[in-house]
């Protein structure tokens, strides 16, 4: 019972802000709604006994990516870009497609025979994840560091002002 | 009422569809990037839910979600740098105005 209350609260905390993220007019407000949505997702991770991911979600998304997004919202755009219409003419078609997507995935998921009782899991996942990352997932782990370096260099290259010739 | 994997899967499907709706309907490129973040999070919920209910003895789903989060951070860094560069060049953040490659 308690679990259902938690799940209902968290899913409302994810879905309602997500709808505001895509519909609200002011992009800055949309970014602030996105913060709430990401915190809700972190709560879902905690419900699924993924404690390390809970912390990572809060640190990387809410702390890092969102600050970056807010910076860019403030650095780019004229005021006229913010007050005008924020959605295109085909929004009804997009909504129709999204509804179809939910119906399709929902019908597939509803027909699944999947056990709903989780087996016991170790209390913390951090040590297990650390071992996994340094043994079986070592190759993708090294590649992700390469990707992060490339992203850093690329971001500096793209956003640096070009020197006058 | 017992909360099972199907609840999480439906929730993440709804979140993903909202992200798709944002991608298809937003005019502001920063709004598009936010919608992409929503979709990444839907995928992350899926991975962790499957990990919890199908293979609770392994941690591969959570490991992959870590990679998804890292890639989302990298994508946000590069994407936002590109947004700033485009804005500096063409003075707009509306995607339908970014049409200098149009034939």
Coordinates of C-alpha atoms in Angstrom, one line a residue:
Chain A
X1 CA 0.0 0.0 0.0
X2 CA 2.8 2.4 1.0
X3 CA 4.6 1.5 -2.2
X4 CA 1.6 2.4 -4.3
X5 CA 1.3 5.8 -2.6
X6 CA 5.0 6.4 -3.3
X7 CA 4.7 5.3 -6.9
X8 CA 1.6 7.4 -7.5
X9 CA 3.2 10.5 -6.0
X10 CA 6.5 10.0 -7.9
X11 CA 4.8 9.3 -11.3
X12 CA 2.6 12.5 -10.8
X13 CA 5.9 14.3 -10.0
X14 CA 7.4 13.0 -13.3
X15 CA 4.5 13.2 -15.7
X16 CA 2.9 16.6 -14.8
X17 CA 6.2 18.5 -15.0
X18 CA 7.1 16.7 -18.2
X19 CA 3.9 17.9 -19.8
X20 CA 4.7 21.4 -18.7
X21 CA 8.2 21.1 -20.1
X22 CA 6.9 20.5 -23.6
X23 CA 3.9 22.9 -23.5
X24 CA 4.8 25.9 -21.4
X25 CA 5.5 29.1 -23.3
X26 CA 8.5 30.4 -21.4
X27 CA 11.6 28.2 -22.0
X28 CA 13.1 29.2 -18.7
X29 CA 10.0 28.0 -16.9
X30 CA 10.2 24.8 -18.9
X31 CA 13.8 24.3 -17.7
X32 CA 12.7 24.7 -14.1
X33 CA 9.8 22.2 -14.6
X34 CA 12.4 19.8 -16.0
X35 CA 14.3 20.0 -12.7
X36 CA 11.2 18.8 -10.9
X37 CA 10.7 16.0 -13.4
X38 CA 14.3 14.8 -13.1
X39 CA 14.1 14.8 -9.3
X40 CA 11.0 12.6 -9.7
X41 CA 13.0 10.2 -11.9
X42 CA 15.6 10.1 -9.2
X43 CA 12.9 9.1 -6.7
X44 CA 11.8 6.3 -9.0
X45 CA 15.4 5.1 -9.1
X46 CA 15.4 5.0 -5.3
X47 CA 12.2 3.1 -5.4
X48 CA 13.8 0.5 -7.7
X49 CA 16.6 0.0 -5.1
X50 CA 19.2 1.8 -7.4
X51 CA 20.8 4.0 -4.7
X52 CA 23.9 4.9 -6.6
X53 CA 21.9 5.9 -9.7
X54 CA 19.7 8.0 -7.4
X55 CA 22.8 10.0 -6.3
X56 CA 24.2 10.2 -9.8
X57 CA 20.9 11.4 -11.3
X58 CA 20.8 14.2 -8.7
X59 CA 24.4 15.2 -9.1
X60 CA 24.8 15.0 -12.9
X61 CA 21.4 15.9 -14.1
X62 CA 19.9 18.2 -11.5
X63 CA 23.3 19.7 -10.6
X64 CA 25.2 19.7 -13.9
X65 CA 23.0 19.4 -17.0
X66 CA 20.3 21.7 -15.7
X67 CA 22.7 24.5 -14.7
X68 CA 24.1 24.3 -18.2
X69 CA 20.6 24.4 -19.8
X70 CA 19.7 27.4 -17.7
X71 CA 22.9 29.2 -18.7
X72 CA 22.1 28.6 -22.4
X73 CA 18.5 29.7 -22.1
X74 CA 19.7 32.9 -20.6
X75 CA 22.6 33.4 -23.0
X76 CA 20.7 32.7 -26.2
X77 CA 17.6 34.2 -27.7
X78 CA 16.1 37.6 -28.1
X79 CA 13.1 38.5 -25.9
X80 CA 10.9 38.1 -29.0
X81 CA 11.9 34.5 -29.2
X82 CA 10.5 33.9 -25.8
X83 CA 7.2 35.7 -26.1
X84 CA 6.1 34.3 -29.4
X85 CA 4.3 31.0 -30.2
X86 CA 6.5 28.1 -29.0
X87 CA 4.9 25.2 -30.9
X88 CA 4.5 24.7 -34.6
X89 CA 1.3 24.2 -36.6
X90 CA 1.4 20.4 -36.6
X91 CA 1.2 20.1 -32.8
X92 CA -2.1 18.1 -33.0
X93 CA -0.4 15.6 -35.4
X94 CA 2.5 15.3 -32.9
X95 CA 0.0 14.7 -30.0
X96 CA -1.8 12.1 -32.1
X97 CA 1.4 10.3 -32.8
X98 CA 2.4 10.4 -29.1
X99 CA -0.9 9.0 -28.1
X100 CA -0.5 6.2 -30.6
X101 CA 2.9 5.5 -29.3
X102 CA 1.6 5.2 -25.7
X103 CA -1.3 2.9 -26.9
X104 CA 1.1 0.7 -28.8
X105 CA 3.7 0.3 -26.1
X106 CA 0.9 -0.1 -23.5
X107 CA -0.8 -2.9 -25.4
X108 CA 2.5 -4.8 -25.8
X109 CA 3.4 -4.3 -22.1
X110 CA -0.1 -5.3 -20.9
X111 CA 0.2 -8.7 -22.7
X112 CA 3.5 -9.5 -21.1
X113 CA 3.8 -12.4 -18.7
X114 CA 6.4 -11.0 -16.3
X115 CA 6.7 -11.7 -12.7
X116 CA 6.0 -8.7 -10.5
X117 CA 7.8 -9.9 -7.3
X118 CA 11.4 -8.8 -7.2
X119 CA 13.9 -11.2 -5.7
X120 CA 15.9 -9.9 -2.8
X121 CA 18.7 -7.6 -3.8
X122 CA 21.8 -6.6 -1.9
X123 CA 21.3 -3.5 0.2
X124 CA 23.7 -1.3 -1.7
X125 CA 24.6 -1.3 -5.3
X126 CA 27.6 0.9 -5.3
X127 CA 30.3 -1.7 -4.6
X128 CA 28.7 -4.1 -7.2
X129 CA 28.5 -1.4 -9.8
X130 CA 32.2 -0.4 -9.2
X131 CA 33.3 -4.0 -9.6
X132 CA 31.1 -4.4 -12.8
X133 CA 32.6 -1.2 -14.3
X134 CA 36.1 -2.3 -13.7
X135 CA 35.8 -5.9 -14.9
X136 CA 33.1 -6.8 -17.4
X137 CA 32.2 -3.3 -18.5
X138 CA 35.8 -2.1 -18.7
X139 CA 35.9 -1.5 -22.4
X140 CA 32.7 0.7 -22.6
X141 CA 33.9 2.4 -19.4
X142 CA 37.2 3.4 -21.2
X143 CA 35.3 4.4 -24.3
X144 CA 33.0 6.7 -22.3
X145 CA 36.0 8.6 -21.0
X146 CA 37.1 9.1 -24.6
X147 CA 33.7 10.4 -25.5
X148 CA 33.7 12.8 -22.6
X149 CA 37.1 14.2 -23.5
X150 CA 36.0 14.5 -27.1
X151 CA 32.8 16.3 -26.0
X152 CA 34.8 18.7 -23.8
X153 CA 37.3 19.5 -26.6
X154 CA 34.4 19.9 -29.1
X155 CA 32.4 22.2 -26.8
X156 CA 35.5 24.4 -26.3
X157 CA 36.2 24.4 -30.0
X158 CA 32.7 25.3 -31.0
X159 CA 32.0 27.9 -28.5
X160 CA 35.3 29.7 -28.7
X161 CA 35.2 33.0 -30.6
X162 CA 36.9 32.7 -33.9
X163 CA 40.1 34.7 -34.1
X164 CA 40.1 37.6 -36.6
X165 CA 42.0 36.7 -39.7
Chain B
X1 CA -2.1 -3.1 -5.0
X2 CA 1.4 -4.3 -5.8
X3 CA 3.6 -2.1 -7.9
X4 CA 5.1 -4.3 -10.6
X5 CA 7.4 -3.9 -13.6
X6 CA 4.4 -3.0 -15.9
X7 CA 3.7 0.1 -13.9
X8 CA 7.2 1.3 -14.5
X9 CA 7.2 0.4 -18.1
X10 CA 3.9 2.2 -18.8
X11 CA 5.2 5.3 -16.9
X12 CA 8.4 5.3 -19.0
X13 CA 6.3 4.9 -22.2
X14 CA 4.3 7.9 -21.3
X15 CA 7.4 9.9 -20.4
X16 CA 9.0 8.9 -23.7
X17 CA 5.9 9.9 -25.7
X18 CA 5.9 13.3 -24.0
X19 CA 9.5 13.6 -25.1
X20 CA 8.5 12.7 -28.7
X21 CA 5.7 15.3 -28.5
X22 CA 8.2 17.9 -27.5
X23 CA 10.6 17.0 -30.2
X24 CA 7.9 17.2 -32.9
X25 CA 6.2 20.3 -31.7
X26 CA 8.7 22.7 -30.1
X27 CA 10.1 25.6 -32.2
X28 CA 12.9 26.5 -29.7
X29 CA 16.0 24.5 -30.1
X30 CA 16.7 24.5 -26.3
X31 CA 13.2 23.1 -25.8
X32 CA 14.2 20.3 -28.2
X33 CA 17.2 19.5 -26.1
X34 CA 15.0 19.4 -23.0
X35 CA 12.7 16.9 -24.7
X36 CA 15.7 14.7 -25.6
X37 CA 16.6 14.7 -21.9
X38 CA 13.1 13.5 -21.1
X39 CA 13.5 10.6 -23.5
X40 CA 16.9 9.7 -22.0
X41 CA 15.2 9.5 -18.6
X42 CA 12.4 7.3 -19.9
X43 CA 15.0 4.9 -21.2
X44 CA 16.8 4.9 -17.9
X45 CA 13.7 4.0 -15.9
X46 CA 13.1 1.1 -18.3
X47 CA 16.7 -0.2 -17.9
X48 CA 16.5 0.0 -14.1
X49 CA 13.0 -1.6 -13.9
X50 CA 14.1 -4.5 -16.0
X51 CA 17.2 -4.9 -14.0
X52 CA 15.2 -5.0 -10.8
X53 CA 12.5 -7.3 -11.8
X54 CA 14.0 -9.6 -14.4
X55 CA 17.7 -10.0 -13.4
X56 CA 17.9 -8.8 -9.8
X57 CA 21.1 -10.6 -9.2
X58 CA 23.0 -8.6 -11.9
X59 CA 23.6 -4.9 -12.2
X60 CA 24.0 -4.5 -15.9
X61 CA 20.9 -2.5 -16.4
X62 CA 22.1 0.0 -13.8
X63 CA 25.5 0.1 -15.4
X64 CA 24.0 0.9 -18.8
X65 CA 21.9 3.6 -17.2
X66 CA 25.1 5.1 -15.9
X67 CA 26.4 5.2 -19.5
X68 CA 23.2 6.8 -20.7
X69 CA 23.5 9.5 -18.1
X70 CA 27.2 10.1 -19.0
X71 CA 26.3 10.3 -22.7
X72 CA 23.4 12.6 -22.0
X73 CA 25.8 14.9 -20.2
X74 CA 28.2 14.8 -23.1
X75 CA 25.3 15.4 -25.5
X76 CA 24.1 18.4 -23.5
X77 CA 27.6 20.0 -23.5
X78 CA 28.1 19.7 -27.2
X79 CA 24.5 20.5 -28.1
X80 CA 24.4 23.6 -26.0
X81 CA 27.8 24.8 -27.4
X82 CA 26.3 24.3 -30.9
X83 CA 23.2 26.3 -29.9
X84 CA 25.3 29.2 -28.7
X85 CA 27.4 29.1 -31.9
X86 CA 24.3 28.9 -34.1
X87 CA 22.8 31.8 -32.2
X88 CA 25.9 33.9 -32.6
X89 CA 25.9 33.3 -36.4
X90 CA 22.2 33.4 -37.3
X91 CA 20.7 35.4 -34.3
X92 CA 17.8 32.9 -33.9
X93 CA 17.0 29.9 -31.7
X94 CA 13.9 28.9 -33.6
X95 CA 14.6 25.7 -35.6
X96 CA 12.5 26.7 -38.7
X97 CA 14.7 29.7 -39.2
X98 CA 17.9 27.6 -39.4
X99 CA 17.6 26.9 -43.1
X100 CA 20.8 28.2 -44.6
X101 CA 21.4 24.7 -46.1
X102 CA 18.0 24.8 -47.8
X103 CA 18.1 24.0 -51.5

